[in-house]
Amino acid sequence: MPLFLVSQGPAVFLQNVFIMEYKQLTPMFIITNKRFTTLGNQIFEFMSELYPNLTTTDIEVIPTDLTEDNVFGWTLENNDQNEIEIHNDLSEKDFITTLIHELIHVDQNVRGLRDDTQREEEAYSLEHTLTNQFLNKC
């Protein structure tokens, strides 16, 4: 049925409107810069084998200038979506290590781990080992 907007003074009335809940069926992994797409997808596939929770949530990776923030990357959580901002001028190895570190944080978000100290201890303790495993696999 069509949507009708009828304006009568300041109020707007809607007739025949059906509101349905929208839920995406397949979680997405998106990198917003083509320069990083292939490598980022390879890292995501590698990490998904170790952390299946990564396949249950939407992840968007946004390469951006984080120079003023003095960080290589961070993860923001918004409901079932995770946004990773990663510095856009990293060496390939630093990009790999940082994305692995941030994907560990995404897994922690899915698991409900909220303690900042535990989160960083876990991510830092694993990032170099996982980076070396990834580099040896590729």
PDB file of C-alpha atoms in Angstrom:
ATOM      1  CA  MET A   1       0.000   0.000   0.000  1.00  0.00           C
ATOM      2  CA  PRO A   2       1.243   3.493  -0.708  1.00  0.00           C
ATOM      3  CA  LEU A   3       2.369   5.983   1.886  1.00  0.00           C
ATOM      4  CA  PHE A   4       0.207   9.094   2.063  1.00  0.00           C
ATOM      5  CA  LEU A   5       1.339  12.305   3.701  1.00  0.00           C
ATOM      6  CA  VAL A   6      -1.534  14.611   4.497  1.00  0.00           C
ATOM      7  CA  SER A   7      -0.662  17.990   5.929  1.00  0.00           C
ATOM      8  CA  GLN A   8      -3.286  19.772   7.965  1.00  0.00           C
ATOM      9  CA  GLY A   9      -1.734  22.722   9.704  1.00  0.00           C
ATOM     10  CA  PRO A  10       1.367  22.000  11.741  1.00  0.00           C
ATOM     11  CA  ALA A  11       0.587  18.294  12.172  1.00  0.00           C
ATOM     12  CA  VAL A  12       1.399  15.589   9.612  1.00  0.00           C
ATOM     13  CA  PHE A  13      -0.751  12.452   9.498  1.00  0.00           C
ATOM     14  CA  LEU A  14       0.440   9.157   8.049  1.00  0.00           C
ATOM     15  CA  GLN A  15      -1.994   6.636   6.670  1.00  0.00           C
ATOM     16  CA  ASN A  16      -1.223   3.077   5.624  1.00  0.00           C
ATOM     17  CA  VAL A  17       2.268   3.094   7.091  1.00  0.00           C
ATOM     18  CA  PHE A  18       3.836  -0.206   7.980  1.00  0.00           C
ATOM     19  CA  ILE A  19       6.905  -0.167  10.175  1.00  0.00           C
ATOM     20  CA  MET A  20       8.938  -3.323  10.092  1.00  0.00           C
ATOM     21  CA  GLU A  21      12.057  -4.074  12.079  1.00  0.00           C
ATOM     22  CA  TYR A  22      15.077  -4.230   9.813  1.00  0.00           C
ATOM     23  CA  LYS A  23      17.868  -6.638  10.712  1.00  0.00           C
ATOM     24  CA  GLN A  24      20.702  -7.290   8.347  1.00  0.00           C
ATOM     25  CA  LEU A  25      21.103 -11.034   7.951  1.00  0.00           C
ATOM     26  CA  THR A  26      24.815 -11.169   7.246  1.00  0.00           C
ATOM     27  CA  PRO A  27      27.321  -9.159   9.302  1.00  0.00           C
ATOM     28  CA  MET A  28      29.645  -7.024   7.206  1.00  0.00           C
ATOM     29  CA  PHE A  29      33.339  -6.239   7.274  1.00  0.00           C
ATOM     30  CA  ILE A  30      33.979  -3.031   5.340  1.00  0.00           C
ATOM     31  CA  ILE A  31      37.137  -1.005   4.780  1.00  0.00           C
ATOM     32  CA  THR A  32      36.401   2.474   3.484  1.00  0.00           C
ATOM     33  CA  ASN A  33      39.700   2.939   1.640  1.00  0.00           C
ATOM     34  CA  LYS A  34      40.588   0.732  -1.351  1.00  0.00           C
ATOM     35  CA  ARG A  35      44.300   0.932  -0.541  1.00  0.00           C
ATOM     36  CA  PHE A  36      43.708  -1.210   2.546  1.00  0.00           C
ATOM     37  CA  THR A  37      40.930  -3.509   1.277  1.00  0.00           C
ATOM     38  CA  THR A  38      42.843  -6.648   0.234  1.00  0.00           C
ATOM     39  CA  LEU A  39      45.200  -6.705   3.212  1.00  0.00           C
ATOM     40  CA  GLY A  40      42.382  -5.849   5.610  1.00  0.00           C
ATOM     41  CA  ASN A  41      40.203  -8.656   4.262  1.00  0.00           C
ATOM     42  CA  GLN A  42      43.085 -11.122   4.611  1.00  0.00           C
ATOM     43  CA  ILE A  43      43.580 -10.058   8.231  1.00  0.00           C
ATOM     44  CA  PHE A  44      39.852 -10.340   8.910  1.00  0.00           C
ATOM     45  CA  GLU A  45      39.721 -13.879   7.467  1.00  0.00           C
ATOM     46  CA  PHE A  46      42.756 -14.900   9.542  1.00  0.00           C
ATOM     47  CA  MET A  47      41.317 -13.417  12.734  1.00  0.00           C
ATOM     48  CA  SER A  48      37.830 -14.852  12.121  1.00  0.00           C
ATOM     49  CA  GLU A  49      39.280 -18.351  12.214  1.00  0.00           C
ATOM     50  CA  LEU A  50      40.654 -17.632  15.693  1.00  0.00           C
ATOM     51  CA  TYR A  51      37.806 -15.403  16.900  1.00  0.00           C
ATOM     52  CA  PRO A  52      34.487 -16.615  15.426  1.00  0.00           C
ATOM     53  CA  ASN A  53      32.666 -13.800  17.269  1.00  0.00           C
ATOM     54  CA  LEU A  54      34.004 -11.434  14.617  1.00  0.00           C
ATOM     55  CA  THR A  55      31.591 -12.933  12.115  1.00  0.00           C
ATOM     56  CA  THR A  56      28.573 -12.074  14.272  1.00  0.00           C
ATOM     57  CA  THR A  57      28.865  -8.290  14.170  1.00  0.00           C
ATOM     58  CA  ASP A  58      29.247  -5.509  11.617  1.00  0.00           C
ATOM     59  CA  ILE A  59      32.746  -4.064  11.468  1.00  0.00           C
ATOM     60  CA  GLU A  60      33.698  -0.941   9.565  1.00  0.00           C
ATOM     61  CA  VAL A  61      37.366  -0.007   9.258  1.00  0.00           C
ATOM     62  CA  ILE A  62      38.012   3.651   8.530  1.00  0.00           C
ATOM     63  CA  PRO A  63      41.568   4.701   7.698  1.00  0.00           C
ATOM     64  CA  THR A  64      41.910   8.292   8.870  1.00  0.00           C
ATOM     65  CA  ASP A  65      44.518  10.760  10.098  1.00  0.00           C
ATOM     66  CA  LEU A  66      44.981  10.105  13.824  1.00  0.00           C
ATOM     67  CA  THR A  67      48.220  12.104  14.131  1.00  0.00           C
ATOM     68  CA  GLU A  68      46.756  14.640  16.566  1.00  0.00           C
ATOM     69  CA  ASP A  69      45.295  11.837  18.703  1.00  0.00           C
ATOM     70  CA  ASN A  70      48.717  10.166  19.020  1.00  0.00           C
ATOM     71  CA  VAL A  71      47.288   6.670  18.467  1.00  0.00           C
ATOM     72  CA  PHE A  72      47.491   4.065  15.713  1.00  0.00           C
ATOM     73  CA  GLY A  73      43.840   3.072  16.082  1.00  0.00           C
ATOM     74  CA  TRP A  74      40.782   2.605  18.260  1.00  0.00           C
ATOM     75  CA  THR A  75      37.470   0.810  18.280  1.00  0.00           C
ATOM     76  CA  LEU A  76      34.070   2.354  18.889  1.00  0.00           C
ATOM     77  CA  GLU A  77      31.060   0.168  19.667  1.00  0.00           C
ATOM     78  CA  ASN A  78      27.528   1.139  18.706  1.00  0.00           C
ATOM     79  CA  ASN A  79      24.938  -1.563  19.438  1.00  0.00           C
ATOM     80  CA  ASP A  80      25.804  -4.505  17.157  1.00  0.00           C
ATOM     81  CA  GLN A  81      28.248  -2.462  15.090  1.00  0.00           C
ATOM     82  CA  ASN A  82      31.938  -1.818  15.644  1.00  0.00           C
ATOM     83  CA  GLU A  83      33.863   0.984  13.994  1.00  0.00           C
ATOM     84  CA  ILE A  84      37.626   0.778  13.847  1.00  0.00           C
ATOM     85  CA  GLU A  85      39.460   3.985  13.057  1.00  0.00           C
ATOM     86  CA  ILE A  86      43.038   3.263  12.030  1.00  0.00           C
ATOM     87  CA  HIS A  87      45.783   5.735  11.191  1.00  0.00           C
ATOM     88  CA  ASN A  88      46.062   6.117   7.427  1.00  0.00           C
ATOM     89  CA  ASP A  89      49.847   6.440   7.249  1.00  0.00           C
ATOM     90  CA  LEU A  90      51.119   3.280   8.941  1.00  0.00           C
ATOM     91  CA  SER A  91      53.705   0.889   7.598  1.00  0.00           C
ATOM     92  CA  GLU A  92      52.257  -2.408   6.405  1.00  0.00           C
ATOM     93  CA  LYS A  93      53.430  -4.225   9.556  1.00  0.00           C
ATOM     94  CA  ASP A  94      52.018  -1.526  11.859  1.00  0.00           C
ATOM     95  CA  PHE A  95      48.713  -1.659   9.927  1.00  0.00           C
ATOM     96  CA  ILE A  96      48.573  -5.439  10.410  1.00  0.00           C
ATOM     97  CA  THR A  97      49.441  -5.244  14.116  1.00  0.00           C
ATOM     98  CA  THR A  98      46.978  -2.408  14.761  1.00  0.00           C
ATOM     99  CA  LEU A  99      44.088  -4.042  12.921  1.00  0.00           C
ATOM    100  CA  ILE A 100      44.727  -7.311  14.773  1.00  0.00           C
ATOM    101  CA  HIS A 101      44.798  -5.399  18.084  1.00  0.00           C
ATOM    102  CA  GLU A 102      41.525  -3.623  17.270  1.00  0.00           C
ATOM    103  CA  LEU A 103      39.826  -6.832  16.080  1.00  0.00           C
ATOM    104  CA  ILE A 104      40.665  -8.355  19.469  1.00  0.00           C
ATOM    105  CA  HIS A 105      38.763  -5.413  20.976  1.00  0.00           C
ATOM    106  CA  VAL A 106      35.794  -6.179  18.708  1.00  0.00           C
ATOM    107  CA  ASP A 107      35.801  -9.760  20.004  1.00  0.00           C
ATOM    108  CA  GLN A 108      35.942  -8.398  23.552  1.00  0.00           C
ATOM    109  CA  ASN A 109      32.947  -6.176  22.799  1.00  0.00           C
ATOM    110  CA  VAL A 110      30.964  -9.191  21.595  1.00  0.00           C
ATOM    111  CA  ARG A 111      32.017 -11.169  24.696  1.00  0.00           C
ATOM    112  CA  GLY A 112      31.039  -8.287  26.958  1.00  0.00           C
ATOM    113  CA  LEU A 113      34.518  -7.673  28.379  1.00  0.00           C
ATOM    114  CA  ARG A 114      34.393  -4.063  29.589  1.00  0.00           C
ATOM    115  CA  ASP A 115      37.346  -3.676  31.973  1.00  0.00           C
ATOM    116  CA  ASP A 116      39.817  -1.391  30.151  1.00  0.00           C
ATOM    117  CA  THR A 117      42.883  -2.817  31.874  1.00  0.00           C
ATOM    118  CA  GLN A 118      41.960  -6.417  31.014  1.00  0.00           C
ATOM    119  CA  ARG A 119      41.068  -5.407  27.455  1.00  0.00           C
ATOM    120  CA  GLU A 120      44.422  -3.754  26.793  1.00  0.00           C
ATOM    121  CA  GLU A 121      46.437  -6.450  28.560  1.00  0.00           C
ATOM    122  CA  GLU A 122      44.811  -9.118  26.423  1.00  0.00           C
ATOM    123  CA  ALA A 123      45.155  -7.184  23.160  1.00  0.00           C
ATOM    124  CA  TYR A 124      48.785  -6.172  23.746  1.00  0.00           C
ATOM    125  CA  SER A 125      49.780  -9.665  24.897  1.00  0.00           C
ATOM    126  CA  LEU A 126      48.440 -11.227  21.682  1.00  0.00           C
ATOM    127  CA  GLU A 127      49.031  -8.649  18.942  1.00  0.00           C
ATOM    128  CA  HIS A 128      52.679  -9.466  18.127  1.00  0.00           C
ATOM    129  CA  THR A 129      52.230 -13.247  18.260  1.00  0.00           C
ATOM    130  CA  LEU A 130      49.177 -13.018  15.995  1.00  0.00           C
ATOM    131  CA  THR A 131      50.946 -10.596  13.651  1.00  0.00           C
ATOM    132  CA  ASN A 132      53.825 -13.041  13.245  1.00  0.00           C
ATOM    133  CA  GLN A 133      51.396 -15.941  12.685  1.00  0.00           C
ATOM    134  CA  PHE A 134      49.578 -13.891  10.045  1.00  0.00           C
ATOM    135  CA  LEU A 135      52.799 -12.920   8.278  1.00  0.00           C
ATOM    136  CA  ASN A 136      54.042 -16.533   8.286  1.00  0.00           C
ATOM    137  CA  LYS A 137      50.727 -17.748   6.892  1.00  0.00           C
ATOM    138  CA  CYS A 138      50.619 -15.260   4.009  1.00  0.00           C
TER     139      CYS A 138
END
